[in-house]
Amino acid sequence: MKKTLSIIITVIIAVAAITACGSSDKTAESTTGSSDNQLYVYNWGEYIDPEVITMFEEETGINVVYDEYETNEIMYPKVAAGASRYDCICPSDYMIRKMIQNDLLQPLDWSRLPNATANIGKTYMEQSETFDPGNKYSIPYCWGTVGILYNTTMVDEPVDSWNILWDPKYKDNILMQDSVRDAFMIPLIMNGDSVNTTDPDELNDALLKLEEQKPLVQAYVIDEVRDKMISGESALGVIFSGEALYTAEENENLDYAIPKEGTNVWIDSWVIPKNAEHVDNAYTFLNYLARAEIAKMNFDYIYYPTPNTAAWELLDDDMKYNPIAFPDLTQYDNLQTYTYLGEDMDKTYDNLWIKLKSY
Amino acid sequence: MIRTKKIRNLFATPYLSWAIIFIIVPLVMVIWYGFTDSDGALTFANIASIARPEFMKSLGLSLLLSLISTVLCLIIAYPLCMILTEKKAGKAGVVILLFILPMWMNTLLRTMAWQTILEKTGILNIFLNFIHLPSIYIINKPQAIIIGMVYNFLPYMVLPLYTALSRIDDNVINAARDLGANKFQTFLHVTLPLSIPGIISGITMVFIPALTTFVLSQMLGGNKILLIGNIIEQEFTQAYDWHLGSGLSIILMVFIIINMVVEAAFDKSDEQ
């Protein structure tokens, strides 16, 4: 009797706890549709002016729950597993392709995004078509290049080539990106290969090159690159162009170069996942972000080049024609954009990554 | 009688349900994922993948680093605890408190502090340069991870050791001295054997978290040094391969179980 009783109680508590977990999960991500006036945003770290969110909340009364990730690869499993339901996410080009292919996104109704339709530059929409044909799923948010940030007091020679990252002189003074596609992009470009190669030999050559470089590398980091460069902890760092403007402001000895061999040009765009609960709020938010003054506010804070031409018009001439913020891409001939390579290649890349890290 | 038992069972249910939901169920899931492939078919491939050279290397490095950290913790903690047991209760309490105090702070914060200390332009090097010594560079190297491990896990060695040592009856030691043993002999034949239970549980409590850590190696290793914990973390968060991640976790569990069996064996011999 007592045994059955305790078992029954245990089961009841267990079930209650599990359902409670389930429902609290949902309150965290909300079940009741848009009536509860929430918006779950999942964005890159340091990728929005927090003031913009506050202003949006004040204007619309929508409560924004804001989460951040460091790489596309960290973001994807969370969204794919459906464990957390976000209403808008801001992945990069190749990851958007992957999400489209795996049916995780919903097509956009552009008539509900008048600001975006009017303000986003045509060239950027065209460039988006490489990963989102017909611009069905994504609204460009930021774009940029990948290059080398260097400290002019620690590097005497001109920086114009990726080769400097293999110079033994700078041992323990090199920061690499801790993200597999960005790390492999560099040797692939140096070898004259496509950054989207699936050829095992080309990838293996790239791996060998990175293994050769590893003893010289101080650390593989992402967001820390800027802090470490600002504090003078490292002489050279691979970084996205947006960070370069910010760091140059904090430490005047820092300069940014796009290597002559070419590099990756990327676009990060907003998407609405298929399982979003607050679609209306997502549209309101994305349309709000595309307002010229809001996009300019964001640019002034995060310094990542905006594809919002109306916002660009509002900038000072200094900034408008700043070669780091808005480089004239026509002068570089080997600019490549990542595409999604399929699940098998994901695995190959993961294995290459582990091989490099344990080398 | 029945009534009290009933009540006892009632009080046991909170923990019992806790254990089922957060220990048993996840464990079953890990084993389930570990022995199946993505189609749900039974496979040993996830377990066997530990034979891959890069995984073996990480496992070996994890074992080596946690072994070194455990030995260092023991070497630091043992003399300290010996001194403490000889002190008066009040004084010893203060020193023990000083050891436990950092544990109230978040591990991540403490590890970040070590980052700032060990960096090239960090506090340690500023100090070394100030007294005209050459700077040292150990951040992002295995040495930094060992420092992090020793610092974070030392209290887990001190506490069981101190308990074991302070439980030794003074009369036993006095008897040994009375019967002609010198200080060293007393230590070797009386104090050391009596403190073995403390040593064993201290080793377990340091070795297991050191073996499974991935945060320390990430933060102090600059993402350059891959321990087995990092590989498992990567399989779950980035590669999205829960089967492989679980398979490797099972391998790690084997080491933990071996450790616990050894501890249990010592406990038993101690009782006899």
XYZ file of C-alpha atoms in Angstrom:
631
model
C 0.000 0.000 0.000
C 2.575 2.515 1.122
C 4.765 1.455 -1.740
C 2.061 1.938 -4.334
C 1.201 5.230 -2.747
C 4.729 6.517 -2.960
C 5.047 5.286 -6.520
C 1.819 7.010 -7.467
C 2.945 10.240 -5.847
C 6.295 10.023 -7.580
C 4.649 9.505 -10.935
C 2.222 12.369 -10.346
C 5.020 14.718 -9.362
C 7.172 13.570 -12.246
C 4.366 14.081 -14.735
C 3.452 17.411 -13.211
C 7.054 18.514 -13.326
C 7.449 17.412 -16.918
C 4.281 19.144 -18.059
C 5.251 22.137 -15.995
C 8.584 22.167 -17.760
C 6.778 21.888 -21.037
C 4.415 24.710 -20.346
C 7.032 26.930 -18.774
C 9.090 26.334 -21.897
C 6.171 27.638 -23.799
C 5.621 30.629 -21.585
C 9.238 31.422 -22.187
C 8.465 31.191 -25.864
C 4.762 31.797 -25.489
C 1.827 29.739 -26.682
C -1.013 32.140 -27.017
C -0.067 33.665 -30.321
C 0.549 37.339 -30.691
C -2.089 38.301 -28.144
C 0.517 38.294 -25.358
C 2.509 40.859 -27.305
C 5.948 39.357 -27.105
C 8.705 39.164 -29.674
C 11.556 36.660 -29.495
C 14.603 37.914 -31.338
C 17.759 35.843 -31.893
C 20.687 37.853 -33.169
C 24.482 37.942 -33.299
C 26.296 39.295 -30.249
C 26.706 43.109 -30.243
C 24.654 43.428 -33.398
C 22.050 46.032 -32.520
C 21.874 49.313 -30.652
C 20.056 48.391 -27.418
C 18.443 51.801 -27.565
C 16.667 50.714 -30.762
C 14.979 47.889 -28.871
C 13.899 50.209 -26.057
C 12.481 52.702 -28.539
C 10.661 49.942 -30.384
C 9.159 48.663 -27.151
C 8.002 52.152 -26.203
C 6.517 52.851 -29.588
C 4.675 49.591 -30.086
C 4.167 48.209 -26.587
C 5.661 44.934 -27.781
C 7.909 43.267 -25.234
C 11.155 42.138 -26.881
C 12.981 39.096 -25.553
C 16.453 39.285 -27.022
C 18.989 36.439 -27.225
C 22.424 36.361 -28.824
C 24.664 33.780 -30.483
C 28.301 33.771 -31.540
C 28.281 31.658 -34.699
C 25.773 30.409 -37.238
C 26.717 26.892 -36.217
C 25.669 27.528 -32.615
C 22.403 29.136 -33.674
C 21.298 26.412 -36.079
C 20.830 23.375 -33.777
C 18.805 25.454 -31.318
C 16.405 26.567 -34.001
C 16.338 23.247 -35.855
C 15.632 21.271 -32.688
C 12.621 23.509 -32.119
C 13.654 23.804 -28.487
C 13.386 27.563 -28.611
C 10.930 29.388 -30.796
C 12.204 32.653 -32.114
C 10.206 35.087 -34.183
C 13.099 36.587 -36.074
C 16.683 35.494 -36.515
C 19.586 37.089 -38.328
C 21.785 34.363 -39.857
C 24.391 34.696 -42.614
C 24.012 33.877 -46.280
C 24.994 30.189 -46.401
C 23.082 29.442 -43.211
C 19.940 31.026 -44.652
C 20.330 28.712 -47.648
C 20.552 25.747 -45.294
C 17.479 26.857 -43.367
C 15.534 27.335 -46.598
C 16.517 23.866 -47.778
C 15.521 22.317 -44.477
C 12.173 24.090 -44.582
C 12.716 26.090 -41.397
C 11.717 29.505 -42.750
C 8.478 31.078 -43.862
C 8.202 33.143 -47.039
C 7.992 36.874 -46.403
C 5.041 39.031 -47.314
C 6.919 42.077 -48.657
C 3.743 44.161 -48.712
C 3.985 44.194 -44.921
C 7.551 45.523 -45.084
C 7.131 48.858 -46.898
C 10.261 50.397 -45.299
C 12.422 47.474 -46.325
C 11.034 47.488 -49.849
C 11.754 51.183 -50.203
C 15.105 51.472 -48.407
C 17.193 48.348 -49.010
C 19.559 48.913 -51.927
C 18.890 47.034 -55.140
C 22.444 45.722 -55.427
C 22.146 44.041 -52.053
C 18.842 42.429 -52.978
C 20.489 41.094 -56.110
C 23.440 39.780 -54.151
C 21.012 38.061 -51.761
C 19.626 36.060 -54.625
C 22.770 33.901 -54.574
C 21.444 32.231 -51.421
C 17.785 33.301 -51.446
C 16.547 33.192 -55.060
C 13.660 35.587 -55.590
C 14.291 37.281 -52.202
C 11.528 35.193 -50.720
C 12.826 34.632 -47.215
C 15.354 37.231 -46.131
C 15.796 40.969 -45.562
C 19.437 42.118 -45.745
C 20.544 43.656 -42.422
C 24.312 44.051 -42.630
C 27.047 43.136 -45.029
C 30.775 43.294 -45.043
C 34.103 41.725 -45.777
C 36.571 39.645 -43.783
C 40.039 41.087 -43.462
C 43.069 41.565 -41.276
C 43.075 44.015 -38.405
C 46.617 44.957 -37.413
C 48.362 47.086 -34.855
C 50.647 49.523 -36.657
C 52.983 49.761 -33.666
C 53.620 46.022 -33.768
C 53.609 45.397 -37.534
C 56.082 47.413 -39.590
C 55.551 46.028 -43.062
C 52.498 46.833 -45.159
C 49.668 44.374 -44.675
C 48.125 43.400 -47.977
C 48.222 39.623 -48.062
C 46.940 36.689 -46.040
C 50.550 35.417 -46.065
C 51.414 37.619 -43.102
C 49.324 35.300 -40.918
C 51.894 32.577 -41.657
C 54.914 34.717 -40.778
C 56.815 33.136 -37.844
C 57.804 36.652 -36.782
C 54.294 37.083 -35.426
C 54.182 33.884 -33.387
C 51.554 34.148 -30.643
C 50.497 37.463 -32.104
C 47.841 36.191 -34.494
C 44.142 35.822 -33.733
C 42.096 33.569 -35.974
C 38.323 33.307 -36.248
C 36.895 30.454 -34.206
C 34.374 29.490 -36.846
C 35.049 26.740 -39.315
C 33.995 28.384 -42.591
C 35.832 31.629 -41.836
C 38.986 29.803 -40.788
C 39.067 27.598 -43.890
C 38.157 30.482 -46.179
C 41.659 31.947 -45.776
C 43.813 29.016 -46.985
C 41.262 28.202 -49.692
C 41.531 31.728 -51.092
C 45.333 31.641 -50.800
C 45.429 28.403 -52.747
C 43.212 29.952 -55.402
C 40.340 27.587 -54.626
C 36.670 28.325 -54.210
C 35.531 28.983 -50.648
C 32.656 26.632 -51.445
C 34.813 23.774 -52.615
C 33.751 20.222 -51.916
C 36.930 18.733 -53.306
C 38.590 16.622 -50.576
C 42.107 17.346 -51.849
C 41.608 21.100 -51.812
C 40.128 20.921 -48.316
C 42.969 18.736 -47.152
C 45.508 21.209 -48.515
C 43.695 23.948 -46.614
C 43.786 21.846 -43.448
C 47.535 21.267 -43.839
C 48.055 24.993 -44.229
C 46.051 25.761 -41.103
C 47.896 23.054 -39.174
C 51.154 24.636 -40.246
C 49.853 27.973 -38.954
C 48.463 26.706 -35.647
C 51.695 26.997 -33.601
C 51.808 30.681 -34.529
C 48.206 31.373 -33.545
C 47.604 32.967 -30.173
C 43.953 31.920 -29.952
C 40.878 31.073 -31.979
C 38.267 33.583 -30.877
C 35.293 35.497 -32.243
C 33.955 38.439 -30.288
C 37.138 38.656 -28.205
C 39.174 39.608 -31.281
C 38.219 43.224 -30.847
C 38.990 43.426 -27.124
C 42.311 41.684 -27.569
C 43.265 43.925 -30.477
C 42.208 47.089 -28.638
C 44.239 46.167 -25.550
C 47.299 45.377 -27.670
C 47.302 41.726 -26.676
C 47.829 40.719 -30.295
C 49.365 42.250 -33.419
C 47.170 40.708 -36.108
C 43.602 39.486 -36.081
C 41.148 38.174 -38.630
C 38.002 40.220 -38.249
C 34.791 41.333 -39.938
C 34.895 44.783 -41.451
C 32.260 46.165 -39.069
C 34.425 45.466 -36.040
C 37.360 47.195 -37.724
C 35.668 50.603 -37.612
C 34.767 50.206 -33.962
C 38.232 49.055 -32.900
C 39.949 51.819 -34.846
C 37.925 54.289 -32.801
C 39.019 52.697 -29.513
C 42.683 52.317 -30.453
C 44.074 54.633 -33.098
C 46.960 52.290 -33.909
C 44.649 49.736 -35.437
C 44.196 49.512 -39.179
C 42.218 47.183 -41.414
C 43.219 45.629 -44.715
C 41.393 43.538 -47.255
C 44.052 41.123 -48.592
C 44.810 41.290 -52.284
C 44.195 37.576 -52.818
C 40.525 38.219 -52.184
C 38.163 37.458 -49.351
C 34.647 36.576 -48.338
C 31.824 39.054 -48.789
C 28.911 38.206 -46.577
C 25.386 39.343 -45.925
C 23.473 38.799 -42.697
C 19.733 38.971 -43.185
C 16.617 38.773 -41.073
C 14.398 35.752 -41.505
C 11.194 34.570 -39.855
C 11.276 30.904 -38.862
C 8.386 28.677 -39.816
C 7.429 27.968 -36.198
C 7.398 31.646 -35.144
C 4.578 32.412 -32.739
C 4.422 36.174 -33.112
C 4.576 36.692 -36.839
C 2.731 40.022 -36.738
C 5.169 41.428 -34.215
C 8.064 40.108 -36.271
C 6.861 42.065 -39.302
C 6.393 45.185 -37.194
C 9.941 44.816 -35.833
C 11.620 44.108 -39.165
C 9.819 46.977 -40.829
C 10.861 49.199 -37.930
C 14.513 48.188 -38.321
C 14.415 49.148 -42.008
C 13.426 52.749 -41.230
C 16.202 55.020 -42.439
C 16.812 56.755 -39.113
C 16.676 53.516 -37.144
C 19.081 51.797 -39.555
C 21.405 54.789 -39.217
C 21.189 54.608 -35.423
C 22.131 50.953 -35.608
C 25.000 51.676 -37.956
C 26.341 54.364 -35.637
C 26.358 51.806 -32.858
C 27.501 48.547 -34.459
C 29.487 50.001 -37.406
C 28.582 47.194 -39.728
C 27.890 48.417 -43.264
C 24.173 48.734 -43.811
C 22.471 47.771 -47.069
C 19.864 50.373 -46.197
C 20.624 53.046 -48.831
C 18.223 55.525 -47.252
C 20.250 55.275 -44.039
C 23.492 55.560 -46.000
C 22.225 58.851 -47.463
C 21.902 60.207 -43.912
C 25.578 59.600 -43.101
C 28.385 62.163 -43.250
C 30.454 62.121 -46.423
C 33.457 60.946 -44.384
C 31.623 57.801 -43.470
C 29.746 57.381 -46.732
C 32.980 56.967 -48.649
C 35.008 55.362 -45.844
C 36.942 52.524 -47.502
C 36.546 50.222 -44.493
C 32.828 50.752 -43.937
C 31.744 50.928 -47.549
C 34.655 49.624 -49.629
C 34.512 49.984 -53.368
C 34.147 46.300 -54.105
C 34.936 46.770 -57.780
C 38.667 47.066 -56.986
C 38.878 43.529 -55.591
C 38.509 40.732 -58.060
C 38.226 37.641 -55.894
C 35.288 38.279 -53.592
C 33.359 35.153 -52.750
C 30.151 34.506 -50.877
C 29.547 31.289 -48.952
C 26.866 28.917 -50.090
C 25.433 26.044 -48.143
C 27.206 22.823 -49.043
C 24.806 20.210 -47.708
C 24.755 18.035 -44.634
C 27.558 15.706 -45.724
C 29.880 18.654 -46.227
C 28.845 20.022 -42.813
C 30.125 16.770 -41.337
C 33.310 16.941 -43.385
C 33.927 20.480 -42.175
C 33.250 19.504 -38.555
C 35.753 16.675 -38.818
C 38.348 18.942 -40.411
C 37.774 21.438 -37.622
C 38.289 18.864 -34.878
C 41.398 17.619 -36.673
C 42.810 21.139 -36.751
C 41.922 21.883 -33.140
C 43.442 18.666 -31.814
C 46.502 18.992 -34.041
C 4.848 1.965 12.317
C 3.183 1.878 8.941
C 2.249 5.486 9.413
C 5.804 6.646 10.011
C 7.026 4.665 7.032
C 4.363 6.199 4.890
C 5.404 9.632 6.029
C 9.010 8.771 5.388
C 8.197 7.734 1.873
C 6.231 10.894 1.397
C 9.271 12.945 2.351
C 11.408 10.910 0.005
C 9.280 11.676 -3.043
C 10.669 15.147 -3.796
C 14.192 13.854 -4.075
C 13.055 10.669 -5.767
C 11.244 12.581 -8.481
C 14.198 14.944 -8.788
C 16.509 11.980 -9.264
C 14.228 10.390 -11.839
C 13.705 13.514 -13.910
C 17.182 14.973 -13.793
C 19.443 11.971 -13.311
C 17.823 8.743 -14.483
C 15.971 10.084 -17.530
C 18.944 12.039 -18.965
C 21.212 9.061 -18.316
C 18.879 6.752 -20.199
C 18.731 9.295 -23.023
C 22.516 9.510 -23.228
C 22.759 5.728 -23.385
C 19.947 5.574 -25.940
C 21.596 8.176 -28.192
C 25.018 6.656 -27.654
C 24.014 3.258 -28.945
C 21.854 4.326 -31.890
C 22.548 6.022 -35.196
C 20.485 8.775 -36.782
C 17.990 6.190 -38.101
C 17.488 4.789 -34.610
C 19.241 1.501 -35.377
C 21.496 -0.117 -32.791
C 25.157 0.639 -33.415
C 28.477 0.633 -31.629
C 30.027 3.064 -34.080
C 29.601 6.048 -31.715
C 31.507 4.255 -28.973
C 34.095 2.898 -31.377
C 34.749 6.372 -32.764
C 36.898 7.056 -29.699
C 39.580 5.138 -31.593
C 39.847 8.017 -34.071
C 43.314 9.524 -33.575
C 42.072 13.066 -32.876
C 39.637 11.816 -30.202
C 42.268 9.544 -28.637
C 44.661 12.459 -28.496
C 42.103 14.662 -26.730
C 41.198 11.927 -24.286
C 44.875 11.312 -23.553
C 45.503 15.010 -23.026
C 42.446 15.284 -20.756
C 43.659 12.358 -18.665
C 47.165 13.783 -18.466
C 46.105 17.300 -17.496
C 43.604 16.116 -14.894
C 46.186 13.709 -13.460
C 48.763 16.469 -13.122
C 46.177 18.805 -11.573
C 45.080 16.143 -9.099
C 48.647 15.436 -8.013
C 49.354 19.157 -7.654
C 46.192 19.626 -5.591
C 47.248 16.755 -3.339
C 50.755 18.106 -2.897
C 49.412 21.545 -2.009
C 46.530 20.394 0.153
C 48.155 17.664 2.232
C 50.744 19.740 4.099
C 48.221 22.514 4.494
C 45.711 20.189 6.136
C 48.410 18.710 8.378
C 49.266 22.184 9.613
C 45.602 23.054 10.038
C 44.834 20.019 12.178
C 47.624 21.015 14.542
C 46.196 24.522 14.861
C 43.489 25.438 17.294
C 39.973 24.988 16.007
C 39.300 28.725 15.642
C 42.397 29.524 13.611
C 41.971 26.505 11.379
C 38.376 27.522 10.767
C 39.496 30.894 9.429
C 41.981 29.340 7.009
C 39.410 26.792 5.825
C 36.940 29.625 5.325
C 39.507 31.446 3.195
C 39.733 28.362 1.028
C 35.993 27.997 0.663
C 35.352 31.691 0.134
C 36.289 31.733 -3.585
C 33.840 28.880 -4.134
C 31.025 31.319 -3.460
C 32.034 33.192 -6.561
C 31.040 32.081 -10.017
C 33.550 29.734 -11.668
C 33.329 31.617 -14.945
C 34.203 34.896 -13.281
C 37.158 33.365 -11.487
C 38.409 31.847 -14.715
C 38.019 35.159 -16.528
C 40.118 36.722 -13.793
C 42.840 34.193 -14.571
C 42.630 35.182 -18.218
C 43.341 38.767 -17.249
C 46.168 37.720 -14.972
C 47.941 35.423 -17.415
C 47.524 37.401 -20.632
C 50.547 38.705 -22.456
C 49.653 42.211 -21.377
C 48.157 40.840 -18.165
C 48.721 41.596 -14.509
C 51.379 38.933 -14.001
C 53.527 40.198 -16.852
C 53.103 43.825 -15.846
C 54.407 42.846 -12.426
C 57.284 40.790 -13.852
C 58.305 43.637 -16.135
C 58.110 46.044 -13.227
C 60.713 44.063 -11.301
C 62.748 43.695 -14.509
C 62.101 40.042 -15.072
C 61.306 38.679 -18.526
C 57.605 38.193 -19.167
C 56.216 34.706 -19.382
C 53.666 33.482 -21.870
C 51.523 30.627 -20.651
C 47.999 31.722 -21.543
C 46.449 29.514 -24.236
C 48.852 26.746 -23.283
C 48.248 23.550 -21.280
C 49.984 25.135 -18.295
C 47.255 27.765 -18.057
C 44.587 25.061 -18.054
C 46.380 23.251 -15.232
C 46.535 26.471 -13.222
C 42.818 26.943 -13.773
C 42.071 23.379 -12.722
C 44.198 23.514 -9.577
C 42.753 26.858 -8.569
C 39.154 25.867 -9.156
C 39.290 22.376 -7.692
C 41.703 22.779 -4.764
C 38.901 23.277 -2.201
C 37.477 19.887 -3.179
C 40.798 18.345 -2.128
C 41.220 20.383 1.040
C 37.827 19.646 2.566
C 37.834 15.809 2.588
C 41.526 15.740 3.521
C 41.015 18.093 6.435
C 38.059 16.064 7.664
C 40.023 12.813 7.476
C 43.102 14.236 9.179
C 41.240 15.994 11.959
C 39.412 12.775 12.753
C 42.656 10.999 13.660
C 42.800 10.575 17.432
C 45.746 12.416 19.002
C 46.226 9.459 21.315
C 47.084 7.225 18.369
C 49.862 9.550 17.340
C 51.054 9.980 20.917
C 51.102 6.203 21.314
C 53.225 5.818 18.211
C 55.691 8.420 19.497
C 55.671 6.739 22.920
C 56.567 3.448 21.366
C 59.640 4.963 19.755
C 58.555 5.954 16.299
C 60.139 9.171 15.092
C 58.131 11.895 13.381
C 58.633 10.490 9.918
C 57.789 6.939 10.964
C 54.660 8.156 12.746
C 53.579 9.930 9.607
C 54.313 6.980 7.321
C 52.758 4.255 9.466
C 50.005 6.067 11.332
C 48.878 9.402 9.859
C 49.149 8.504 6.176
C 47.252 5.185 6.319
C 44.529 6.760 8.446
C 44.075 9.625 5.991
C 43.748 7.420 2.921
C 39.933 7.670 2.775
C 40.298 11.467 2.642
C 42.971 11.246 -0.041
C 40.853 8.949 -2.158
C 37.715 11.055 -1.993
C 39.766 14.190 -2.597
C 41.322 12.636 -5.686
C 37.894 11.633 -6.969
C 36.432 15.061 -6.400
C 39.262 16.774 -8.249
C 39.921 14.252 -10.970
C 36.363 13.865 -12.266
C 35.509 17.536 -12.785
C 38.992 18.113 -14.238
C 38.543 15.253 -16.683
C 35.174 16.456 -17.916
C 35.761 20.211 -18.018
C 35.355 22.118 -21.242
C 34.964 25.680 -19.998
C 38.432 25.906 -18.447
C 40.135 24.616 -21.573
C 38.058 26.928 -23.727
C 38.757 30.070 -21.733
C 42.364 29.455 -20.747
C 43.329 27.433 -23.820
C 42.240 30.019 -26.394
C 40.165 27.355 -28.166
C 43.465 25.896 -29.329
C 43.543 22.934 -27.003
C 40.825 20.377 -27.439
C 40.016 18.275 -24.391
C 37.530 15.440 -24.616
C 34.930 17.675 -22.946
C 35.334 20.231 -25.731
C 34.783 17.587 -28.382
C 31.602 16.403 -26.705
C 30.414 19.991 -26.344
C 31.141 20.645 -29.998
C 29.293 17.544 -31.130
C 26.196 18.694 -29.272
C 26.224 22.419 -29.972
C 27.882 22.809 -33.364
C 28.042 19.552 -35.253
C 24.566 18.705 -34.026
C 25.490 15.023 -33.737
C 23.910 13.940 -30.457
C 24.653 10.296 -31.169
C 28.403 10.785 -31.387
C 28.374 13.204 -28.449
C 26.507 10.680 -26.311
C 28.818 7.865 -27.405
C 31.836 9.859 -26.262
C 30.051 10.762 -23.020
C 29.613 7.059 -22.314
C 33.360 6.563 -22.738
C 33.932 9.328 -20.221
C 31.441 7.719 -17.849
C 33.518 4.537 -17.916
C 36.462 6.458 -16.508
C 34.268 8.010 -13.848
C 32.887 4.619 -12.880
C 36.406 3.140 -12.637
C 37.307 6.000 -10.343
C 34.261 5.363 -8.161
C 34.905 1.610 -8.003
C 38.417 2.271 -6.773
C 37.040 4.634 -4.152
C 34.443 2.099 -3.021
C 37.096 -0.604 -2.761
C 39.207 1.595 -0.510
C 36.195 2.447 1.610
C 35.504 -1.220 2.168
C 39.055 -2.115 3.096
C 38.982 0.825 5.444
C 35.920 -0.517 7.249
C 37.520 -3.905 7.667
